[in-house]
Structures are given as C-alpha cells and as structure tokens.
Amino acid sequence: MTTFLDEVKATPGGEHILACIQCGTCTGSCPMASQMEYPPRKIIAMIRAGKRDEVLSSNSMWFCLSCYMCTARCPRGVKPTEIAHALESLANQQGFRIGGTSTPSFYRSFVSSIRSNGRVHEFGVMVKFYLSILPELILHPVATIRMAPLGLRLFNHKRLPLKATKIKGRQDLSRIIQRFREVRSSS
Amino acid sequence: MRYYSYFPGCSAESTGLGLGLSTEAIAAPLDIELVELEDWNCCGSTPYGSLDDEESIVVAARNLALAEKSGFDLVTPCSSCYVTLAGANRHLQERPKLMTQVNEALAVAGLEYKGSIRVRHLVDVLYNDVTPEFIAGEVKNRLDGLKVAPYYGCQLVRPRYGLDDTEHPHTLDDLVECLGAEAVNFPMKARCCGGSLTISEEKNVLELTRKILQSAAQNGSQCIVTPCPLCQTNLDAYQSRINARFRADFKIPVLFITQLIGLALGLEAKSLGLDTNIVSPREVLDYIYNRINYVTTHPTEERE
Amino acid sequence: MEPRIGVFICHCGSNIAGTVDVEDVARFARGLESVVVACDYRFMCSDPGQELIKKDIKEFNLNRVVVASCSPTMHEPTFRRAIQEAGLNPYFFEMANIREHVSWVTEDKEKATEKAKALVAAAVRRVYYHEPLEAREVDINPNTLVVGGGIAGIQAALKIADSGNKVYLVDKNPSIGGHMAQLDKTFPTLDCSACILTPKMTLAGSHPDIELLTYSEIEEVSGYVGNFKVKIRKKARYIDLGKCTGCGRCLEICPVRVPDEFEQGLGKRTAIYKPFAQAVPNKVLIDPENCLHLKGLAEGKDVCRLCQKGIEKKGIPGCETGAIDFEQKDEIIEVEVGAIIVATGFKLFDPGIIYQYGYGRLDNVYTSLEFERLVNSAGPTGGHIVLKDGSEPQRIALIHCVGSRDEQYHEYCSRVCCMYSMKFAHLIKEHTTAEVYEFYIDIRSFGKGYEEFYNRVLEEGTVFIRGKPAEVTNIAETPEEEGKLVVQFEDTLIGEQRRLPVDMVVLSCGLEPRQDVEAVARLFNISRSADGFFMEKHPKLDPVATMTDGIFLAGCCQGPKDIPDTVAQASAAAAEALAMISRGKVEIEAATAVINEKLCTGCQLCKAVCPYSAISFDEDKKVCQVNEALCKGCGACVGGCPGDAISLSHYTNEQLLAQMEGALT
C-alpha cells in the first residue's frame, strides 16, 4: 500500500524528501512563508506524518513563487520548490478545492490557453481568469476598475495583442498529451 | 558564426516584445545565428507544472525533440522557459522510465527525444560563448557613466546550475561593464520580483517588487537591466501601481539586457523595441545620445 | 615433494555466502589439479575455522593451503599463523579475495560465483609454485617523531618522553600550543585554556628527552616502520635562539604593524615578534615578508634595523645580546626515528563563502576563533566584548552548523560547535548584560558533563531557537531593524518565519582539514577519508594506526574532536608507538628481491630505481647485490632489470604466470 510519503517520493523532484532534517532554512528563506497556511518545512514534516488531506487542501504550495531560494540553500539537497509543484499537481488532479487564493484559477486559464493555441495568449488568459473570479470582481468594483489602466498601458505599448497566435502543430500537441495520459494510466 | 536553436517563449510576441525584438537584433552583430525552432509550443512554464507536473514535461519535450532534430543546443532568453525546459531535460535524462513514456507519446506526432541536447539561457551564451571581451570589442557607443542596476531575478541563477553564484551573481554585472556602463551593486539583485503570482496575488506579492525597485533606486541607478520578461513586466508595467499603493515615486526605466547591449552596439532604439518599455527610457536614451554627441564634439577630452 | 593442496571457502556469514554459491565453488575446487580436499565453512578466521585447517593439514597430509575469504590485509597473518602452528612454512599459503573483490562489489549471483571460481583456480595454480621463506626481523629505532605541537602532539610527546625514549617534536609555527592556545575557557569545566595548556607546553619545552623543533617543516620522509629517515627544514627565524632571552625590547622598537595571525587578524603585531605571550620557546622571530630591512635587502638597500641598533635619540638600546642575525638561513637536518605520530590539527571553516551570512561583508559578524580572542583577557580588546565601534552589544546571535552538516560545504558534523557555542553564551552572560540567542538544528551535548552544562546555560537565560538562519542582513524592513544586523529564520518549534535584530553575530564554524593536508598525506604515504581528514586503519577497532605501519594519528587531523578525546587519542598513539619500541624488533615481509649474479651485467639500473636504497654495487664482482634488511619487496628493480636477472621471492614469474592462467582458463 503506497503511503502519501511514497506518492510524493515518486514525483519528479520528490526523491530526496527523506533527507530533510527539518532545519527550517527553506522557510527562513521563503519570501511567501508568512502567507502560507503551513510553511515549507512543516509541509515536509506533514507529508512524512501522512497528513494527506491537510496538505493537499492547504493553500501553502500555491504561494510558491518558484524563486528556488529554499532549494539553493537546503543543506541536504531537498528540493522544496519541486515538491511544492508536485503537491499542486496532486491537489489539482485529485480535485481538492483550494480556498483563500485564486492562483489555481489563474493557472487553469493559462493552461487552457496553451491547450487551445499551443501558445499562451496573454489577453485571452486575462479574460478567462477574470471571468472565473467574477464574483470577487463584482464585490470590489473600485479595485477592479483600477486594474484597467494596467491592461490599457500594456496594449498601448504593443504588449497585449488581442489576437492569439495558433501553432500549426496544436493538434499534434493534443494528441501527444492524450497518448501520454493513456500511457501513464496503464503503467 | 555560432548556431543555436532559438526558443523565444510566448511572451516574446506580447508582454516581452522588447526582449524578442532586441534578442533577434543583436544576434548578427555578435556573430551568432538564432534559428527559431519551427512551430514551437509553449514550454508550459510554472502554471502547467503546477497543474500536472509529469504532463508538463511532455509538453516541454515536444520542443526538446524539435531542437534535437536541428542538432543545435536550445537557447532561450526567457528565464522561466529556461528553468522549465532545462528542468524537463534533466528529469528525462535521470528517469529512463519517464523518458520511455514521453517518447511513446511523442511518437504519435512522429517525434522522438533521445536526451542529447543542452538547454541554455541566452545570458549563459552571451557570457561564456560570445564573451564580454568580444562584446566590448564590438561596442560602438560606450555607455560610460551610465549607472545600471543589473537585476538577475531568480531563475537565471537558481537552482544551482554552477554557472553563477546563487546569492551574489556577477555575469550580468560583467556584461553591463563590458559595455562601459557602471554596474551598481544592489543587494536585492537576485531576489524574487513576485514572478507569476503578480496577477492572482497582487496584494501579497507587490511588496517584493517594491523592495527591488527600492534597492536599485537607493544606490543611484539610472535604469534597471534584466533578462527575464516576467521580471521586466513586474518591475516596469506595475511601477505606477507600486507608486500608488506604497506612496512612492519610482521612475526607473527597466530595460532588457539585450536592449542595453543593442544600444551599445549602435543599433536603432526602435529595432530594439524600446517603444514597448512602459516607464519611459527617454532619459537614459538622451543620456546615451548626448554623451555620444559630446564625445564626437570633444574628442580630445575623452582621453582621461 | 608433490604439492597436496587444501582449499577452504569461507561463507563469512552471509557476507560472501549471500552472493557467492560457496558450496558450488568448493565442489569446483575439488576438481582442480593437486587439490586433495576442499570444503566450505561459515567463519574461517574463527577458532573452529582455524582448527579445521589444522586438522585437515594433519589428516590429509597437506603441504599447501588456499583460503578463499576476505582481503589478505584482514586475515593473511591469521591464516599464516594457523598453518605455521600445524607445522607448515607460513609461505605455503595463498588467499583468494572473494569478499572485497567479489561479493562486496556485485549483487549478480551468477557472475559472482564465476569470478570466485576463477580466483580460487588462480590461487590454487599459484600456490603450487610457492617456496618456503623465512620472515625477517629488523630492529626498531627507539626515537619517535611527533609532527604538530598542538595539545595532541604535546600530549603524545610527553607520554613517550616519560618512558625515557627520545622524541622530536616538530611544529611549523614558531611556538607550540596550536589552536588550544587561542581559546579562552574550555567546556564544560570552564578551565582557562592557557592555564591548563602552558604547564604542558613548558614541560615539553624543557623535557630532557624532547627535542623541540619549532618553525620547522618536514621536507622528506623515507624508509619504513622502525627505520624512518626524515629531513626537516628549520626555517630561518633571523634570531640566534641561543642568545635571545625573550626580553621583548625589540617588540617595542619595531615600527611595522601587520595583522596578528594569533589574534585572527583582530589585532596587530610587529615584524619582529613573539607568537603570543606564553609562547614556547619564549623567543622572538622576524617575519621576512614584512620586515623592512629584509625586504630592503632584496633591492640592495640597508634600511631600518632599529631592533638591532636601537633608537639613539630616545636612548633606547637595541638587542643587547646580539641575537638578531639577518644573515641566517634555513637549515636542513636529518633525523632517524622508528615511529611517527601525525598530529597536525585542523583549520577553521572560512564562512566568507556563505554570502548570505555576511562574514567579511557586514560589520560585527565574527567567526568562533575570532570571538575566542575577543573574549580572552589577553586578546585584542582585553576581554571586553565590543562591537567594531567600541560600544557594547545588547543582543548577540550565535549561529550553529556553519559549514557543517551541509552538502554544499561539509557533510559531517564538527562535533565541538554545539558545546563551544554554549560556552560562548555562558561567557557573554558573564562579561556583559547582553541578550543571547542560539540558533541550532540539534543540540549535541554527548560528553561527560556536557548535558549538565547545557542545562546550566539554559537556566542562565540564553534563548535557544531551533531553526537554521536563512540569512544575516543589514537591510532593515522596520524601524527597529535600522542600523542592526537582522537574522531571518524559521522558529521551527512554533512554525513561523521570524526576523530578529541583533548587534553582533557569531558564526559557529566547523572544523575542516588543513589546507596542506594533501601534501602531508603524500609526504607520509597515508590515506585520507572521504571527508578529507587522515584515515585511520579501522574506524572502530584501530583508530590511531594508519595503513602505513609505524605511522600513527592523534587529534583533529583524524577528525573533529574535543580536547578530552584529543588527549585520549594522543595517549593511545603514544602507547602504540611505545609498544613497538619496547618490542624492539618488527617482523617484516620475507618477500625480497634476489639477484642472479650469473645473469647480472652490472648496469646498476636496479640501484637507481630502488626507493629504499637497498641495492649496492659490488666493485669486485661487478654485480649488484640486495640488502635483504632494507628491501621492502616493492618489485621496482624486478621490472626494471633489462636482463631479467632479478626475481622477487613469493612473486616469481612462475607463480604469477600460473596465477594468471588459473584465472583465465
């Protein structure tokens, strides 16, 4: 029977999680530690304690900036950044709903743009993202309106094309992803 | 002439237009040929890796397979694409089982990846292949007296690649200095600007961006220079929001390193996409061109 | 006499038998030519195992024995002794290493068994051609060389000298005492380091059986156990030690000021200087890199010499004994010793490479050795713990594990830092009213009185925070942090990221091998462990000997350790050296080179290549001859002889070719 620890160990980047001596350098280095429900070191301790639900439903890993400060400084070679991404991945695939941050929605909008176009169409991503958080936008109308100048400025400086570039091989990409999913689930 | 497979990254046509234009502009003068990867797809970046880490490797792998066909190493100017593609490359090389699965998937599009190419950052190529000495030799407008704050961001120097120090790097400083400018030492030069979370978590993350602007401004910099389009957008496009939120009055133009190199090489400002920079680089450009005029009208005084 | 070979395959528990099919190998051996009996057993080196061999020798009238087990380095002597007790010449024995060379290097059972069979066949074929040889004994020179005059070297030297045997105590520094002389109080008893060290230093300096060679370095070592020849370079002090009284007047006159190494750069010394006040020998020396006169000589100028001439205007005379000698040169001497004890000590990790801790970049960040000097009353600040600007710190942070327990620097734990950090905390509380914060990952207070000391320090009010600091910065984020050093860390026991503004940071740096450790290892032909320190013969059962007979280790050069363990290890090394000396003789390998005088052309190539100077040329016979007493059986001459006139006993061409054939067929 695979434990939660085994599951994390099997992810790309999760191999060294057992080496952690809980020194706290990762949390000490993390620019977002105080925003997270549980800081990085504690997440690793919770994984080892088998606290699957608590970890996967937390918002901790969604605040990871991928700045890699923790990974660069860890004295044991643990890779907290990659573990964070692995946890986001597990949480997303297993349908955990994360409260307190709209980052998952943003990432989903981003990925759906890739799936449709083969590339990220930033304007499209913004539209999709804002639609997904519409209730919050409506609740804070002033803040919402204040965001408009940013988009306008980018547009005026030619940095926000309205039309998406679609690559020729986007069907290929879809088929590749589809096949990968089949291969992975059958192994 | 050095050849590389070129991966511009999705932002090279949009938010990072300045980077895309200036990278292509400086290639020929520096004797490198960037052969754009044909029909490349998005590398996946942080968001894809966060939603499905293994699938994101496959998405990146399509580009690696396309690059392997060309036979050249894959070069990208975008730090995020670099970390994603290099990371995918490493995982594939270290996990034969994953490589097999990925190749089974790539096969449906007639592609295969054997794991033989290297993924490199443009700054690595400029520093180690082209070298600051060569660039210095090609400089037409020396940027003497210009105080530049070289901002590395995170993903150019971390995780440990062995190419530069993870805490106190120097490659960008050296590139800036070989153009004649002064690389101002600012302590936050390798700290996070807020990365991909500025959109969804602006209120929690903008403080990080502010700290960097603060650190650069404090040491008298006239402009910030960076290789990463995401960092540039955060520092440039959000500068007025930072000023509003924190009651500051930053007015530091943020240039791409390729734009600065282009200016020193004597290329036209427009060809380097300098009209896409939001915080106006007008003062920096004036400084450079006035200096050039000064030098040409006072040639003897230049010998100090 | 027809060879009758007995083959014994060892299981070594599951060490060999877990991978090699030992019964199959025994069956295979039974079928080999001249093998009379072959069997397998669980532990051949044990008493019953050895009895089995002796019993079979008698029962089957064996005259050759092969044991397939571990490395000869482990048990060749054991088995040779066993067959000797059964009446055979011990050289009628051969070992096949099927552990270190087979079962310990693969998990493939098929391949392992195949290789084991090949090695056994090789051994069987070889032992067929073995000849009886007599072991040789050589005298042991009763002198000992101790390299390094820290507490380890001093202790070892005293213990040996007290037995009436002579010791050469060599140290590259101008005084003995090592790092211990730099310490203030020592844990856990809080003895003053200088107070407990200086009596031993004085004794070592005046003991009739210790010849002290300070400011000296080992240039060359040759020979072998019991008979080492060592060349030592006595560096020029530019002072006649016989005339210098150590009065110190020259120190007051010299105009030069340079950073003082003993004070870790925190204070200054003159160019003519005494290493420290309690130095042994208590004499001065001149630093040629900073002495104005010596530097001037290189450019043909004659400047200064105030130490010699004095300052007439002020009526201060120069050196009155005429001890200063600017012409002095280095001197090379050669000594002969039977044993060597290497006690060269350690180097403190330089935290300058950890950018985020700010050492060398931010003011008031100190290493542990620097802090020892700050807190020592004989130090540069007279024992006052002060900041760079002279004010007293209100809050001090001590950071553990700097450079240790970190894959980027040193993976190992340096063993002493937890304790010395606690000592610092105690001393700070004693000297000042400052708040003390210790940042740790684990507390290692393992020794006698150590845990009790930890308890004491806790009760005194030092705050222990479990969390390795991520960085030390001077970039303030709040008004309280302005002008301070800020330690950013996770307080792991409450799970929160915190920032603590402090006035001073002390980095508990780890111990690492000295810079010249590779050169020293090559000099003495000793090995180093993976962590870089010198390697002991066996980590548990033989911690002071090295793989090179006659050379022993003592102190931190073998691994980080505290003073109690250092002294114990030094006494142990002394005991092993004395054991050798009291035996008076040592048995060395019987395998020596033999020159066939009929074939020798007298070209003397062998004499040129012999590293032990064991070959001489006979002018009358015009042939070369081997001195069996000096010959180590290295085989260089055998390979070099162009006429194939030299053979090596126990390694003849016949034996070696048979061994190869056995392995390959």
Tab-separated table of N, CA, C and O in Angstrom, chain C residues 288-328:
chain	number	residue	atom	x	y	z
C	288	PRO	N	59.911	37.670	7.480
C	288	PRO	CA	60.647	38.230	6.343
C	288	PRO	C	59.763	38.961	5.335
C	288	PRO	O	60.247	39.784	4.581
C	289	GLU	N	58.447	38.668	5.339
C	289	GLU	CA	57.583	39.320	4.359
C	289	GLU	C	57.243	40.744	4.750
C	289	GLU	O	56.782	41.515	3.917
C	290	ASN	N	57.425	41.077	6.009
C	290	ASN	CA	57.053	42.415	6.466
C	290	ASN	C	58.189	43.208	7.091
C	290	ASN	O	58.054	44.396	7.343
C	291	CYS	N	59.301	42.537	7.336
C	291	CYS	CA	60.436	43.238	7.926
C	291	CYS	C	61.011	44.202	6.905
C	291	CYS	O	61.358	43.809	5.790
C	292	LEU	N	61.121	45.485	7.271
C	292	LEU	CA	61.580	46.488	6.323
C	292	LEU	C	62.999	46.199	5.855
C	292	LEU	O	63.322	46.346	4.676
C	293	HIS	N	63.832	45.757	6.796
C	293	HIS	CA	65.232	45.509	6.430
C	293	HIS	C	65.347	44.345	5.467
C	293	HIS	O	66.032	44.431	4.453
C	294	LEU	N	64.688	43.239	5.785
C	294	LEU	CA	64.796	42.053	4.928
C	294	LEU	C	64.205	42.320	3.545
C	294	LEU	O	64.724	41.866	2.546
C	295	LYS	N	63.107	43.106	3.515
C	295	LYS	CA	62.528	43.433	2.206
C	295	LYS	C	63.480	44.335	1.443
C	295	LYS	O	63.640	44.217	0.235
C	296	GLY	N	64.127	45.237	2.188
C	296	GLY	CA	65.061	46.163	1.558
C	296	GLY	C	66.266	45.459	0.962
C	296	GLY	O	66.779	45.842	-0.084
C	297	LEU	N	66.724	44.402	1.642
C	297	LEU	CA	67.899	43.654	1.163
C	297	LEU	C	67.692	43.165	-0.252
C	297	LEU	O	68.611	43.137	-1.060
C	298	ALA	N	66.459	42.752	-0.544
C	298	ALA	CA	66.161	42.236	-1.880
C	298	ALA	C	66.405	43.297	-2.938
C	298	ALA	O	66.679	42.983	-4.093
C	299	GLU	N	66.268	44.574	-2.570
C	299	GLU	CA	66.528	45.655	-3.523
C	299	GLU	C	67.889	46.285	-3.296
C	299	GLU	O	68.177	47.361	-3.812
C	300	GLY	N	68.719	45.607	-2.489
C	300	GLY	CA	70.076	46.093	-2.258
C	300	GLY	C	70.158	47.287	-1.333
C	300	GLY	O	71.130	48.024	-1.329
C	301	LYS	N	69.086	47.508	-0.523
C	301	LYS	CA	69.108	48.659	0.385
C	301	LYS	C	69.312	48.187	1.823
C	301	LYS	O	68.977	47.074	2.192
C	302	ASP	N	69.862	49.041	2.621
C	302	ASP	CA	70.081	48.732	4.034
C	302	ASP	C	69.254	49.704	4.866
C	302	ASP	O	69.669	50.815	5.153
C	303	VAL	N	68.043	49.264	5.235
C	303	VAL	CA	67.158	50.182	5.947
C	303	VAL	C	66.806	49.631	7.327
C	303	VAL	O	67.016	48.453	7.615
C	304	CYS	N	66.269	50.489	8.161
C	304	CYS	CA	65.758	50.179	9.475
C	304	CYS	C	66.790	49.533	10.393
C	304	CYS	O	67.751	50.155	10.731
C	305	ARG	N	66.561	48.272	10.741
C	305	ARG	CA	67.416	47.556	11.717
C	305	ARG	C	67.337	48.208	13.092
C	305	ARG	O	68.287	48.118	13.887
C	306	LEU	N	66.206	48.854	13.368
C	306	LEU	CA	66.063	49.519	14.656
C	306	LEU	C	66.140	48.522	15.810
C	306	LEU	O	66.625	48.844	16.886
C	307	CYS	N	65.652	47.286	15.546
C	307	CYS	CA	65.689	46.279	16.611
C	307	CYS	C	67.129	46.015	17.025
C	307	CYS	O	67.409	45.760	18.189
C	308	GLN	N	68.009	46.104	16.070
C	308	GLN	CA	69.431	45.841	16.337
C	308	GLN	C	70.115	47.079	16.909
C	308	GLN	O	70.865	47.036	17.864
C	309	LYS	N	69.831	48.238	16.253
C	309	LYS	CA	70.545	49.458	16.578
C	309	LYS	C	69.948	50.202	17.761
C	309	LYS	O	70.628	50.908	18.475
C	310	GLY	N	68.648	50.045	17.942
C	310	GLY	CA	68.011	50.841	18.991
C	310	GLY	C	67.688	52.229	18.473
C	310	GLY	O	67.983	52.564	17.325
C	311	ILE	N	67.062	53.064	19.285
C	311	ILE	CA	66.747	54.444	18.900
C	311	ILE	C	67.583	55.366	19.771
C	311	ILE	O	67.271	55.632	20.936
C	312	GLU	N	68.716	55.829	19.159
C	312	GLU	CA	69.692	56.609	19.940
C	312	GLU	C	69.093	57.868	20.538
C	312	GLU	O	69.327	58.214	21.676
C	313	LYS	N	68.284	58.556	19.684
C	313	LYS	CA	67.707	59.827	20.118
C	313	LYS	C	66.944	59.679	21.423
C	313	LYS	O	66.952	60.541	22.274
C	314	LYS	N	66.238	58.570	21.555
C	314	LYS	CA	65.423	58.398	22.757
C	314	LYS	C	66.163	57.621	23.829
C	314	LYS	O	65.609	57.309	24.876
C	315	GLY	N	67.400	57.226	23.498
C	315	GLY	CA	68.185	56.492	24.480
C	315	GLY	C	67.702	55.074	24.695
C	315	GLY	O	67.878	54.508	25.775
C	316	ILE	N	67.076	54.529	23.661
C	316	ILE	CA	66.623	53.132	23.803
C	316	ILE	C	67.623	52.248	23.072
C	316	ILE	O	67.792	52.370	21.850
C	317	PRO	N	68.300	51.354	23.787
C	317	PRO	CA	69.283	50.495	23.122
C	317	PRO	C	68.587	49.385	22.324
C	317	PRO	O	67.438	49.048	22.595
C	318	GLY	N	69.302	48.821	21.366
C	318	GLY	CA	68.776	47.686	20.622
C	318	GLY	C	69.024	46.395	21.373
C	318	GLY	O	69.266	46.400	22.585
C	319	CYS	N	68.985	45.290	20.647
C	319	CYS	CA	69.163	43.986	21.279
C	319	CYS	C	70.542	43.893	21.925
C	319	CYS	O	71.555	44.048	21.250
C	320	GLU	N	70.565	43.614	23.210
C	320	GLU	CA	71.843	43.653	23.925
C	320	GLU	C	72.612	42.339	23.882
C	320	GLU	O	73.754	42.286	24.261
C	321	THR	N	71.974	41.271	23.443
C	321	THR	CA	72.704	40.002	23.390
C	321	THR	C	73.185	39.707	21.978
C	321	THR	O	73.841	38.706	21.736
C	322	GLY	N	72.851	40.584	21.037
C	322	GLY	CA	73.295	40.331	19.668
C	322	GLY	C	72.610	39.127	19.052
C	322	GLY	O	73.185	38.426	18.203
C	323	ALA	N	71.371	38.888	19.457
C	323	ALA	CA	70.704	37.682	18.969
C	323	ALA	C	70.165	37.837	17.552
C	323	ALA	O	69.856	36.847	16.893
C	324	ILE	N	70.053	39.071	17.086
C	324	ILE	CA	69.465	39.270	15.770
C	324	ILE	C	70.496	38.989	14.686
C	324	ILE	O	71.609	39.512	14.724
C	325	ASP	N	70.139	38.148	13.743
C	325	ASP	CA	71.080	37.730	12.707
C	325	ASP	C	70.368	37.729	11.369
C	325	ASP	O	69.722	36.743	10.986
C	326	PHE	N	70.504	38.830	10.630
C	326	PHE	CA	69.803	38.942	9.366
C	326	PHE	C	70.380	38.053	8.275
C	326	PHE	O	69.800	37.911	7.207
C	327	GLU	N	71.518	37.438	8.557
C	327	GLU	CA	72.137	36.571	7.551
C	327	GLU	C	71.639	35.133	7.659
C	327	GLU	O	71.950	34.306	6.814
C	328	GLN	N	70.895	34.844	8.711
C	328	GLN	CA	70.544	33.445	8.985
C	328	GLN	C	69.822	32.796	7.804
C	328	GLN	O	69.010	33.431	7.123
